[in-house]
Every structure is written in C-alpha cells, then in structure tokens.
Tab-separated table of C-alpha atoms and ligand atoms in Angstrom:
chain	number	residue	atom	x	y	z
A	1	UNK	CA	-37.323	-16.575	-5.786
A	2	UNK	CA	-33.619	-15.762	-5.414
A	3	UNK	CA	-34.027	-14.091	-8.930
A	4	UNK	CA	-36.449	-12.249	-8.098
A	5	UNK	CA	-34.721	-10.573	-5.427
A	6	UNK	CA	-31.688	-10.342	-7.785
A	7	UNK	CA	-34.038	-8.393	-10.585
A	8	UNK	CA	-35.102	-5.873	-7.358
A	9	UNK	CA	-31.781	-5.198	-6.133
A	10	UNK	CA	-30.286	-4.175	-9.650
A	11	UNK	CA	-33.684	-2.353	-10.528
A	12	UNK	CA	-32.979	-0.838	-6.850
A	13	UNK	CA	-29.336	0.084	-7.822
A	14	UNK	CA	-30.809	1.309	-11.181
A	15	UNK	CA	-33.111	3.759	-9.810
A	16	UNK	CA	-30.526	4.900	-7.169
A	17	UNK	CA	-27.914	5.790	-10.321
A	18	UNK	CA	-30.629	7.791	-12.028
A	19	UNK	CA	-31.664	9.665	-9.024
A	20	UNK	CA	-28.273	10.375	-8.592
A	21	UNK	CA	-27.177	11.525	-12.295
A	22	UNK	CA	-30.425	14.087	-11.658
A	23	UNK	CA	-29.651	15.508	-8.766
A	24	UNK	CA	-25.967	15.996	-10.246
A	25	UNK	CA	-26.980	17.673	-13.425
A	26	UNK	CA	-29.569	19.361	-11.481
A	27	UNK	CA	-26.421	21.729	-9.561
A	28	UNK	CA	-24.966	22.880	-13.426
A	29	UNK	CA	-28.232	23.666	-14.814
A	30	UNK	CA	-29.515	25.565	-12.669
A	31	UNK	CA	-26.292	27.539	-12.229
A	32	UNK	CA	-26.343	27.774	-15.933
A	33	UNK	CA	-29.936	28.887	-16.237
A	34	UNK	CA	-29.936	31.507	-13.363
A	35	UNK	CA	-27.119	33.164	-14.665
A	36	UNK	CA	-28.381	33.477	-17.801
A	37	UNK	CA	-31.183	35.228	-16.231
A	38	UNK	CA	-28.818	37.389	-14.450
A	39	UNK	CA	-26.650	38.296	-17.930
A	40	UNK	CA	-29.729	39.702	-19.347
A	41	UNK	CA	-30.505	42.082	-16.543
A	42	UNK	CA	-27.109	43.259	-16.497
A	43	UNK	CA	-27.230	43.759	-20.311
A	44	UNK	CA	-25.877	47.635	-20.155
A	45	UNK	CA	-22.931	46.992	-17.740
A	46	UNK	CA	-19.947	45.101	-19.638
A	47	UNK	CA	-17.894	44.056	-16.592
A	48	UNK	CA	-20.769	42.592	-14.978
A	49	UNK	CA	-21.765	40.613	-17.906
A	50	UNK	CA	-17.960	39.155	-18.566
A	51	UNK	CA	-17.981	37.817	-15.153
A	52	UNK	CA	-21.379	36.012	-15.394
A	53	UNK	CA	-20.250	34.524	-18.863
A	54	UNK	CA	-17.320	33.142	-16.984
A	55	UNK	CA	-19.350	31.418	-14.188
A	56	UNK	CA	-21.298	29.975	-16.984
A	57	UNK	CA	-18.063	28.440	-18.680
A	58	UNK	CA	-17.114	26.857	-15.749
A	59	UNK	CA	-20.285	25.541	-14.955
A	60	UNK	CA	-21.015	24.062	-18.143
A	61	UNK	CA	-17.203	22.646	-18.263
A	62	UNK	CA	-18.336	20.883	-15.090
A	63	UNK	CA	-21.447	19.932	-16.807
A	64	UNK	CA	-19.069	18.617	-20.242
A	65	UNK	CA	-16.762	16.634	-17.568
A	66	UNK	CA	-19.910	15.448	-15.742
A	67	UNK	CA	-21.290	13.829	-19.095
A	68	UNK	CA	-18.113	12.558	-20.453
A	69	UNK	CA	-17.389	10.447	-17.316
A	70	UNK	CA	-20.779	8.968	-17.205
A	71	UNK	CA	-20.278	8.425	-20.866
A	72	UNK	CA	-17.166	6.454	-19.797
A	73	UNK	CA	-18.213	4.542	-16.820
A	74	UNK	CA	-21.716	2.984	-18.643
A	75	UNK	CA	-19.427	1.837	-21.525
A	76	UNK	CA	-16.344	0.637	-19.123
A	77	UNK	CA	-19.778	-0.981	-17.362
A	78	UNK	CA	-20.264	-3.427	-19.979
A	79	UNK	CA	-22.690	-1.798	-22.116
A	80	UNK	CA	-20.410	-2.152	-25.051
A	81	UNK	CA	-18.066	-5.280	-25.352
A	82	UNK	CA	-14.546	-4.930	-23.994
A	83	UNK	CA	-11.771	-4.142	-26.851
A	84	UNK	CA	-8.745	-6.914	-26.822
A	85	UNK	CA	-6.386	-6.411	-24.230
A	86	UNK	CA	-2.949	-6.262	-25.828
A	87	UNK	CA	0.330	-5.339	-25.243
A	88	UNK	CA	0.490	-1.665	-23.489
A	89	UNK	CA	3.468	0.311	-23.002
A	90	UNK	CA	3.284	1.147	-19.262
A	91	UNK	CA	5.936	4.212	-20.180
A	92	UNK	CA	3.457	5.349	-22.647
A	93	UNK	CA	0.613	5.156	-20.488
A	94	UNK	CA	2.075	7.539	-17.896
A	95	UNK	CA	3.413	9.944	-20.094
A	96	UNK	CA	0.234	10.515	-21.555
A	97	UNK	CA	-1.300	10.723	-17.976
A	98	UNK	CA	1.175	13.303	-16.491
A	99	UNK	CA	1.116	15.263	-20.260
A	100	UNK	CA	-3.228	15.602	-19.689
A	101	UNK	CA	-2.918	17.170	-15.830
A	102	UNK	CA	0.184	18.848	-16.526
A	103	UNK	CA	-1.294	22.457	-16.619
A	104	UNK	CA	-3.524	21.780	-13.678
A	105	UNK	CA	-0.440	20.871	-11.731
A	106	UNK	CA	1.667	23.631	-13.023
A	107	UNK	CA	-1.342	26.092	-12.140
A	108	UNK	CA	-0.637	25.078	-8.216
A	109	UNK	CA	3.178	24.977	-8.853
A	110	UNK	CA	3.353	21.198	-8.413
A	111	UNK	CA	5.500	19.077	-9.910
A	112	UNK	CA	4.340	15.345	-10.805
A	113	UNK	CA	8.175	13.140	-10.743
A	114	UNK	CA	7.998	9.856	-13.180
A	115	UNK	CA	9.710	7.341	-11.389
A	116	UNK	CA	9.852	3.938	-10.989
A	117	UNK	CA	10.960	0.648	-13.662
A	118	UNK	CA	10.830	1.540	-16.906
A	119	UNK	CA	9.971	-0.763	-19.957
A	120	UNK	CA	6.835	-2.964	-18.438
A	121	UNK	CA	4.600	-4.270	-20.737
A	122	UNK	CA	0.727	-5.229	-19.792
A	123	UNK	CA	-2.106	-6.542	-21.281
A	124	UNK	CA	-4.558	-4.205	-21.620
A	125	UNK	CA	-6.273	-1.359	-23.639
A	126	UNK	CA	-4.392	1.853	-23.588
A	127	UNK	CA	-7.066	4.375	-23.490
A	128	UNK	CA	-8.459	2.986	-20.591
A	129	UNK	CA	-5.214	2.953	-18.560
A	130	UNK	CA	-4.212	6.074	-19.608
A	131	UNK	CA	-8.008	7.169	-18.404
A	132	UNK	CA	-7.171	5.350	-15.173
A	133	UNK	CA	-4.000	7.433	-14.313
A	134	UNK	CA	-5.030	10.299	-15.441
A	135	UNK	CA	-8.085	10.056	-12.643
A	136	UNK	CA	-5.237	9.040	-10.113
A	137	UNK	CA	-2.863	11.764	-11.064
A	138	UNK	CA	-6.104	14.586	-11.019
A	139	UNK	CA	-7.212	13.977	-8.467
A	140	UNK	CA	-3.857	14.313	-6.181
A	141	UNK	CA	-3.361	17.743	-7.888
A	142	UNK	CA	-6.943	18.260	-6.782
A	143	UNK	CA	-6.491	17.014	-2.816
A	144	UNK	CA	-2.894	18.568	-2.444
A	145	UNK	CA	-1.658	22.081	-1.747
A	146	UNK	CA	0.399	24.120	-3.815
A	147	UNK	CA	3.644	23.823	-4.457
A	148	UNK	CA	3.708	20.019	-3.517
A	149	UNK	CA	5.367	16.795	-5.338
A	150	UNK	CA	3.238	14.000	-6.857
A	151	UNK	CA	5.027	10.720	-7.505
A	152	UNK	CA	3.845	8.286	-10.059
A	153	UNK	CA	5.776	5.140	-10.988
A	154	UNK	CA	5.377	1.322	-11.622
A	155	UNK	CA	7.304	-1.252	-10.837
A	156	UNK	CA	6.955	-5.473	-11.365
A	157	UNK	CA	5.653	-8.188	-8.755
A	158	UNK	CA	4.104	-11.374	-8.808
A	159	UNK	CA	3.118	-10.822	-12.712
A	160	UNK	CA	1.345	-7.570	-11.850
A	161	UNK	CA	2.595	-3.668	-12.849
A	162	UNK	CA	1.994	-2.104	-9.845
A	163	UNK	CA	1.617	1.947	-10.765
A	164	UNK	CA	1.470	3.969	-7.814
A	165	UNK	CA	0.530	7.811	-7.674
A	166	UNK	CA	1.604	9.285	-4.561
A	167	UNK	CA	0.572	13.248	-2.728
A	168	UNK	CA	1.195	14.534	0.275
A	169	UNK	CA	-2.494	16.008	0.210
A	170	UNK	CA	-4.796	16.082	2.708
A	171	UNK	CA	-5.792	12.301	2.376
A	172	UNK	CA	-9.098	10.596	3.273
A	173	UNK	CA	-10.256	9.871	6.954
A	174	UNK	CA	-10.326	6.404	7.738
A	175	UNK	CA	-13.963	5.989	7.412
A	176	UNK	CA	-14.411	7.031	4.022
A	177	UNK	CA	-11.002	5.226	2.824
A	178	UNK	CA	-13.489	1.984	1.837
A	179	UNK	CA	-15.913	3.975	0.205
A	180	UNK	CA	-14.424	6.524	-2.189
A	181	UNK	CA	-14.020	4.012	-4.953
A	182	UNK	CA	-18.045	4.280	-4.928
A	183	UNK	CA	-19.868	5.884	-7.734
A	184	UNK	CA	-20.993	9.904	-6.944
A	185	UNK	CA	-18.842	8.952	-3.080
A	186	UNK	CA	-17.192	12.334	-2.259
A	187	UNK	CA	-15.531	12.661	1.233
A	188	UNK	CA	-16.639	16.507	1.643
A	189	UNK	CA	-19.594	17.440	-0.559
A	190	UNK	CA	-18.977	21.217	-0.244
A	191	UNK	CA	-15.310	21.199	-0.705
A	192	UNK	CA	-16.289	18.418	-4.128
A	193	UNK	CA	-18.479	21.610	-5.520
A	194	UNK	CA	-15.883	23.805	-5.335
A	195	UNK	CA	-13.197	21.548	-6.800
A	196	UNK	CA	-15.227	20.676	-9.380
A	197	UNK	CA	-15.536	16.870	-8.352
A	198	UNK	CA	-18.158	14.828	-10.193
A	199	UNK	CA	-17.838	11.754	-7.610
A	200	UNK	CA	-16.972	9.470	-10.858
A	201	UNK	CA	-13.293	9.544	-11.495
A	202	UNK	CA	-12.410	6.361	-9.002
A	203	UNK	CA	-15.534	4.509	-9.954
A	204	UNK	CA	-13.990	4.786	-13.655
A	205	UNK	CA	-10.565	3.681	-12.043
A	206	UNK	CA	-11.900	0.560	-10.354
A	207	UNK	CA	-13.829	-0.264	-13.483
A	208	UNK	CA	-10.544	-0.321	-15.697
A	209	UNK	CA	-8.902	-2.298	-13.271
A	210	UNK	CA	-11.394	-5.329	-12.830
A	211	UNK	CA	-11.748	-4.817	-16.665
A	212	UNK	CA	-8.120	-5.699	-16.706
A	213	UNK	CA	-8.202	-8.423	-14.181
A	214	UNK	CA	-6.597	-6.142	-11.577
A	215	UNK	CA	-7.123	-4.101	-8.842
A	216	UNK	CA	-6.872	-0.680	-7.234
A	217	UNK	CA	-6.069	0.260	-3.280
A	218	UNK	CA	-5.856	3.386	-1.397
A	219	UNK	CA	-3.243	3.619	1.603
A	220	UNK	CA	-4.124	7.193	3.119
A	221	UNK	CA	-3.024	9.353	6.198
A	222	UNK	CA	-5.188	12.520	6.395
A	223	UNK	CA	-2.912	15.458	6.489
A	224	UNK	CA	-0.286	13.487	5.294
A	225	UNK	CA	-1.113	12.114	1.800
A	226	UNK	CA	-2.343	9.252	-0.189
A	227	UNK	CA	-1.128	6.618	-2.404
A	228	UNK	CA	-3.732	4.887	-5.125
A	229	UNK	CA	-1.645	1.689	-6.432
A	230	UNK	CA	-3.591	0.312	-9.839
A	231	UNK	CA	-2.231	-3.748	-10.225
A	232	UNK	CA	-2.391	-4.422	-14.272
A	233	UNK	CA	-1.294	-8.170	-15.181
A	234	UNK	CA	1.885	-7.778	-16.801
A	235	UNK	CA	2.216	-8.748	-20.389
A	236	UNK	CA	4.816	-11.661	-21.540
A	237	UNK	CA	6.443	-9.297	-23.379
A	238	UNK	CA	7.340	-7.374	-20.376
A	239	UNK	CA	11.271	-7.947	-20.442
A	240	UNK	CA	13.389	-9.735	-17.281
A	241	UNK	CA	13.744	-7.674	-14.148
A	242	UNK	CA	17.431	-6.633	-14.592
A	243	UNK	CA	18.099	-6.057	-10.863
A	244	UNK	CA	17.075	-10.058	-10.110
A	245	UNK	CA	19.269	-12.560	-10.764
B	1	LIG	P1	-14.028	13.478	-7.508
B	1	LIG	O1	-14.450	13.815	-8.896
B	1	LIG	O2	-14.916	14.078	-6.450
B	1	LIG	O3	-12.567	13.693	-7.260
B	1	LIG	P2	-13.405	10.654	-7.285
B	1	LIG	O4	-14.257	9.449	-7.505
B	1	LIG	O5	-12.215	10.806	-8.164
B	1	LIG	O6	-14.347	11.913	-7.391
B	1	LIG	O7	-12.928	10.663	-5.776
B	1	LIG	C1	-13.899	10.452	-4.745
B	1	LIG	C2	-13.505	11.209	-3.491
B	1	LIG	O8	-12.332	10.634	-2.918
B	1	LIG	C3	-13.151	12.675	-3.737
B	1	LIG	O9	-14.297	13.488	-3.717
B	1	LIG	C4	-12.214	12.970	-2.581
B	1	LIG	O10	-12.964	13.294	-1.430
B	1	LIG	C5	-11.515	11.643	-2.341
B	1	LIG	N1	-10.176	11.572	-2.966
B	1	LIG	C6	-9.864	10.995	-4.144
B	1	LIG	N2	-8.536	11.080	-4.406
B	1	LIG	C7	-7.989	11.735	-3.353
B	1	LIG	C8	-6.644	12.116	-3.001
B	1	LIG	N3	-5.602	11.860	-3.807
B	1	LIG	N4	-6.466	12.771	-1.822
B	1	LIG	C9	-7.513	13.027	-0.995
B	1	LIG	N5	-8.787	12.691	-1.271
B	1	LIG	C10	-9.036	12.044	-2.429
C-alpha cells in the first residue's frame, strides 16, 4: 500500500513539473509568435520592425536560458549517472563564476570582490560548481541595485569549503526565505518576468550541493541583502589552514 501512495505522489510531482514547464514556455512563445505577427504588419516602417526583432531576441534568449536550465536540472536530477567527484580547485571555480556574470555586473556598475582563503581543494565535479556559483553570483547582480558590491569567498570548517556570495540587494521576506530553493519558486512573479527569472537557478544550486554531499543556506534581511553559503566537502588535498596552529 505504502508504494502505492509513493508511485502517486511522484506521478503527482510529475504532472505538477510538466504543468509547470508549459505554462513557462507558454509566456516566450507567445511573445515570440505575436510579435512576429506584429513585424509583418509593420513590414514598410524600418524602426518599427528593429524594435520588434529586439523583443523577439530577448524573448527567445529567455526561452534558450529557460531550456538550458531544465536541461541541467533533469540531468543534475539523476537522469544520467553522476561523473566522479575529484579534486576541484575552489580558486578556479570562482574565477570562472565571477568571469561568466562579469558583464551583467559591469552593466549595473557593480563590482563582485573575490575574497576569502585561497588554495581549497574539494571533491567534486567542476562544471557543476562552477554552475552553482555562477547561479549564486547572477542572481545577486539580478536582486541588487546599481552600483553595489557583491562578495564571494570560501573559507575551511569542519571538512567543508564554505563559499559564500554576499549583496546588499533587496533580500527575500521571511516567508519565502524556505521556499526559494524550490523549483519555478519566485518571490515576485511580475518583477521575475521582467528580470528574466526562470524560477530554476537555486533548484540547480541545491541539486549540485546534495550531489556533492553538501548543502546550501540563505541568511536574508529584505532591504538589506542576502548571503547564499554552498558547503562542498573539502578534498584531502586541500592544504593545512596556515592561520591554525
Ligand atoms: P530566478 O531565475 O527567478 O532568479 P532562482 O531559483 O535563482 O530563480 O531564485 C528564486 C527566487 O529567489 C528569485 O525569483 C528571487 O525572488 C529570489 N532570490 C534569489 N536570489 C536572490 C538574491 N540574491 N536576492 C534577493 N532575492 C533572491
């Protein structure tokens, strides 16, 4: 019997992830498709036309991002096996994560500082990571203002890396604090259109961590800021602390 109710509930959550993946793609394509329409009535006035072709670039580069992270999340969901873990250059990892949102940052005149310890070493797969950050780090140049600071840094305890990216956005009310990690969760739905949010990137995030055997927490203060610390089991080769005895 208990199986039973098992085989419901993920059917349940199955049909719930479909509906949901429809009703997302169902915003771009119908952006896509009604300015299309719109393009060909304006055929004779060039100006007109350039401006719908660019609302149709960005809607089908929220479409492409929309597709590529549920392309990522149903693989980091087990569909495919998981790749070793191995020894990952933590320095590496965030390099590579502040080089990819680096123009989106610049764009708002914020600067992303790489702090921290450098030199740890965990066992994992670096694509992934480097996904992981890179959600973290987008998403504060998403939810903070211009001209703003982002901090991202890791630093070693209890045999975990501990990377934390830090904004001083507009953080998440209390009440959604528990929920954003879930797949298609957005805090504000209208503001998430406009910013192009897809709802996926911290679903990916906590997927990479448990893939890892680690975690991810949110400590938030709306109109303060947030912090997203990703735990990563450190790797033997990670060398001694040189500030402890
Ligand atoms: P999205 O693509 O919408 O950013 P995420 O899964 O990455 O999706 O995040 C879910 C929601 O959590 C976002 O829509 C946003 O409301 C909130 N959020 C995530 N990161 C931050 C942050 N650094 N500051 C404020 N709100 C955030």
């Amino acid at each position: 019997l208990q199986d039973v109710t098992e085989a419901r509930r993920v059917e349940a959550v199955r049909r719930d992830f479909v509906a949901n993946v429809g009703h997302e793609l169902k915003t771009p394509v119908g952006a896509l498709g009604l300015l299309a329409e719109a393009m060909q009535g304006a055929a004779d006035d060039p100006e007109t036309v350039q401006r719908f072709a660019a609302r149709m670039a960005h809607e089908a580069d929220r479409l492409a991002r929309l597709v590529r992270e549920l392309i990522d999340l149903s693989r980091l969901q087990g569909a495919e096996p998981l790749p070793e873990l191995v020894p990952v250059d933590v320095d590496t990892v965030l390099a590579e994560a502040v080089d990819r949102t680096g123009l989106a940052a610049a764009a708002k005149g914020i600067t992303i500082a790489v702090g921290g310890r450098p030199g740890l070493v965990v066992r994992g797969v670096e694509a992934q990571l480097a996904t992981a950050v890179t959600n973290l780090l987008a998403n504060a140049v998403a939810y903070s203002p211009e001209n703003t600071r982002i901090a991202v840094g890791a630093r070693a305890r209890s045999g975990f890396a501990e990377i934390a990216v830090t904004d001083s956005g507009i953080g998440i009310p209390r009440q959604d604090r528990g929920r954003v990690f879930e797949r298609f969760y957005r805090v504000d739905q209208s503001r998430a259109s406009s910013t192009g949010g897809t709802g996926l990137g911290l679903a990916i995030v906590k997927h990479v961590a448990s893939n890892h055997g680690g975690s991810v927490t949110v400590w938030s203060e709306e109109g303060l800021g947030s912090t997203f610390t990703l735990r990563i089991p450190l790797a033997a080769e990670t060398p001694p602390d040189p500030d402890s005895p």
